[in-house]
Amino acid sequence: SQTIHQWPATLVQPVGSPLSLECTVEGTSNPNLYWYRQAAGRGLQLLFYSVGIGQISSEVPQNLSASRPQDRQFILSSKKLLLSDSGFYLCAWSDLWGEPTNEKLFFGSGTQLSVL
Amino acid sequence: SQKIEQNSEALNIQEGKTATLTCNYTNYSPAYLQWYRQDPGRGPVFLLLIRENEKEKRKERLKVTFDTTLKQSLFHITASQPADSATYLCASHTTGFQKLVFGTGTRLLVSP
């Protein structure tokens, strides 16, 4: 069966420090991968998605970046964190081997990032 | 712009009653809508998907409807239980695909 791992679960970082969040998926190949952010009391905001190795689409231009060095690995990074980067970060995967209208997302357990 | 909107106010109901949550979409016609459940501090979990040509979809105590005239989906939980307390999110792909957009979610509180 497929599983998704996301770490760390909690992170407290000072303003201006770098960030690296990692997500890996097991039990499937060539998944679509996504990074979402959820600010307190707000909805899920799509940050990046990837349909293959090295292919990254950005939805929100800011100081965050994403990379997909391997088929089932997705990394969210920042060189210098801002206070506004605080939030709940979620990685998700989906596959399109079935009909596109069957696509649903499977989420990781999330990383709560506090930038102080 | 394409939007999915949910009532941001929490819904409080008594155990055993039917909970009904609403999802409205504007400025596009999604081919389908999805519903997810999210518990505090956890990632959303997929519950149901309903296509535009389906009026209703059921799964155990859950029922989802899709009204393309009203541009609305309703999510029902019958015989609700305290364990159903969570935030429920609706979602759909925007035109252009590969981008699943979520509503802000509605928090459901079921009291014993």
XYZ file of C-alpha atoms in Angstrom:
228
model
C 0.000 0.000 0.000
C 1.047 3.581 -0.507
C 2.327 5.743 2.317
C 3.537 9.299 2.564
C 6.096 10.499 5.072
C 6.613 14.107 5.997
C 9.047 15.509 8.530
C 9.635 17.134 10.879
C 6.261 17.323 12.588
C 7.089 20.567 14.370
C 9.708 23.199 13.659
C 10.564 26.496 15.311
C 12.937 28.676 13.334
C 14.231 32.238 13.720
C 13.538 34.834 11.065
C 16.200 34.778 8.372
C 17.157 31.149 8.889
C 16.968 28.541 6.100
C 14.275 25.898 5.779
C 14.155 22.391 4.408
C 11.052 20.208 4.663
C 11.121 16.760 3.140
C 8.368 14.501 1.881
C 8.660 10.979 0.509
C 6.076 8.639 -0.935
C 6.280 4.859 -0.917
C 4.374 2.206 -2.802
C 3.720 4.092 -6.025
C 5.677 5.444 -8.952
C 5.548 8.736 -10.830
C 3.084 10.375 -8.470
C 1.983 13.978 -8.738
C 3.364 15.776 -5.690
C 2.077 18.894 -3.981
C 3.020 21.348 -1.227
C 0.185 23.185 0.481
C 0.257 25.689 3.328
C -2.536 26.269 5.805
C -2.375 29.425 7.876
C -4.237 29.494 11.176
C -7.985 29.655 10.533
C -7.528 29.743 6.778
C -7.866 27.350 3.890
C -5.284 25.295 2.090
C -3.076 27.317 -0.235
C -1.332 25.460 -3.040
C 2.344 26.424 -3.138
C 3.971 24.025 -5.617
C 3.133 20.951 -7.604
C 5.227 18.533 -9.620
C 4.293 16.006 -12.278
C 7.783 14.513 -12.598
C 11.424 14.663 -11.556
C 12.772 18.185 -11.910
C 9.371 19.544 -12.989
C 8.081 22.150 -10.559
C 5.170 24.544 -10.987
C 4.906 27.453 -8.592
C 1.569 28.874 -7.612
C 2.716 31.546 -5.188
C 5.814 33.647 -5.941
C 7.638 34.230 -2.675
C 10.769 33.224 -0.862
C 9.947 29.530 -0.940
C 11.155 27.022 -3.517
C 10.575 23.351 -4.184
C 12.626 20.587 -5.719
C 12.013 17.013 -6.784
C 15.393 15.282 -6.961
C 13.899 11.795 -7.088
C 10.620 10.360 -8.316
C 9.076 10.049 -4.872
C 10.858 12.838 -3.006
C 9.643 16.411 -2.743
C 11.491 19.114 -0.825
C 10.323 22.556 0.234
C 13.059 25.097 0.926
C 13.757 28.666 1.824
C 17.029 30.539 2.091
C 15.681 33.100 4.571
C 12.443 32.606 6.457
C 9.984 35.427 7.071
C 7.486 35.744 9.902
C 4.728 35.304 7.330
C 6.064 31.845 6.457
C 4.614 30.462 9.677
C 1.899 27.908 9.098
C 0.998 24.274 8.688
C 2.751 22.766 5.671
C 1.258 19.737 4.007
C 2.713 17.470 1.377
C 0.349 15.423 -0.756
C 0.452 12.973 -3.630
C -1.920 11.710 -6.276
C -1.682 9.451 -9.270
C -3.308 9.761 -12.648
C -3.152 6.163 -13.759
C -6.915 6.162 -13.559
C -9.299 8.688 -15.036
C -8.373 12.286 -14.225
C -11.746 12.734 -12.618
C -10.858 10.005 -10.153
C -7.865 11.896 -8.864
C -7.803 12.491 -5.145
C -5.056 13.667 -2.865
C -3.379 11.747 -0.072
C -1.846 14.033 2.510
C 1.058 13.663 4.878
C 0.725 14.420 8.553
C 2.005 17.981 8.131
C 4.731 20.194 9.587
C 3.791 22.994 11.957
C 6.322 25.757 11.280
C 6.667 28.690 13.639
C 8.966 31.495 12.560
C 9.946 33.723 15.484
C -11.733 34.199 -10.633
C -12.770 30.636 -9.851
C -13.785 30.186 -6.246
C -14.934 27.491 -3.884
C -16.630 28.832 -0.777
C -17.750 27.225 2.449
C -19.427 28.671 5.514
C -16.606 29.655 7.828
C -18.814 29.601 10.912
C -18.755 26.411 12.945
C -21.795 24.169 12.838
C -22.940 22.891 16.222
C -25.413 20.013 16.341
C -26.566 17.383 18.790
C -25.607 13.749 18.545
C -28.024 11.769 16.422
C -29.042 14.697 14.226
C -28.127 15.161 10.578
C -25.343 17.621 9.826
C -25.510 19.473 6.508
C -22.542 21.400 5.186
C -22.559 23.603 2.098
C -20.008 24.201 -0.647
C -20.631 26.845 -3.327
C -18.566 27.449 -6.426
C -18.467 30.513 -8.681
C -17.149 31.477 -12.088
C -16.601 27.958 -13.365
C -18.232 24.581 -13.773
C -16.207 21.839 -12.091
C -16.421 18.346 -13.502
C -16.531 17.012 -9.951
C -16.278 17.989 -6.326
C -14.448 16.243 -3.518
C -14.977 16.267 0.212
C -12.241 15.798 2.816
C -12.162 15.567 6.583
C -9.419 17.277 8.579
C -8.757 16.745 12.260
C -6.732 19.332 14.245
C -3.016 19.107 13.481
C -3.516 16.442 10.808
C -3.648 16.337 7.033
C -7.014 16.141 5.259
C -8.407 12.706 4.476
C -10.432 12.042 1.336
C -14.061 11.063 1.920
C -16.142 11.259 -1.248
C -16.037 12.406 -4.852
C -19.132 13.319 -6.858
C -19.194 14.035 -10.566
C -21.291 16.680 -12.277
C -23.558 14.065 -13.849
C -24.248 12.445 -10.469
C -26.967 13.963 -8.366
C -26.102 12.046 -5.221
C -23.375 9.818 -3.787
C -23.516 7.836 -0.546
C -20.993 6.133 1.684
C -22.241 4.683 4.950
C -23.636 7.666 6.933
C -22.305 10.195 4.435
C -24.219 11.646 1.516
C -23.100 14.231 -1.014
C -25.245 16.030 -3.588
C -24.204 18.101 -6.567
C -26.590 20.744 -7.965
C -25.133 22.335 -11.101
C -28.046 24.769 -11.316
C -27.454 26.152 -7.838
C -23.671 25.697 -8.241
C -23.637 23.945 -4.918
C -22.723 20.713 -3.200
C -24.245 19.601 0.081
C -22.505 17.186 2.446
C -24.703 15.321 4.913
C -23.754 13.200 7.911
C -26.733 11.271 9.247
C -26.996 10.019 12.830
C -24.034 12.220 13.719
C -21.650 11.216 16.497
C -19.155 13.216 18.589
C -16.405 11.399 16.636
C -17.646 13.191 13.507
C -16.430 16.492 14.968
C -13.810 17.828 12.562
C -13.350 20.358 9.781
C -14.793 19.334 6.429
C -13.293 20.688 3.230
C -14.653 20.674 -0.282
C -12.326 20.818 -3.247
C -12.231 20.770 -7.009
C -9.845 21.193 -9.867
C -9.965 24.544 -11.566
C -10.076 24.747 -15.332
C -6.640 23.664 -16.517
C -6.491 20.725 -14.143
C -3.682 19.457 -11.916
C -4.470 22.056 -9.285
C -6.874 20.977 -6.597
C -8.348 24.070 -4.946
C -9.891 23.819 -1.492
C -12.555 25.761 0.278
C -11.713 27.178 3.695
C -13.602 24.375 5.402
C -16.459 24.239 7.877
C -15.874 23.061 11.414
C -18.486 20.620 12.700
C -19.014 20.125 16.439
C -21.266 17.263 17.521
C -22.318 17.420 21.153
C -23.252 14.287 23.150
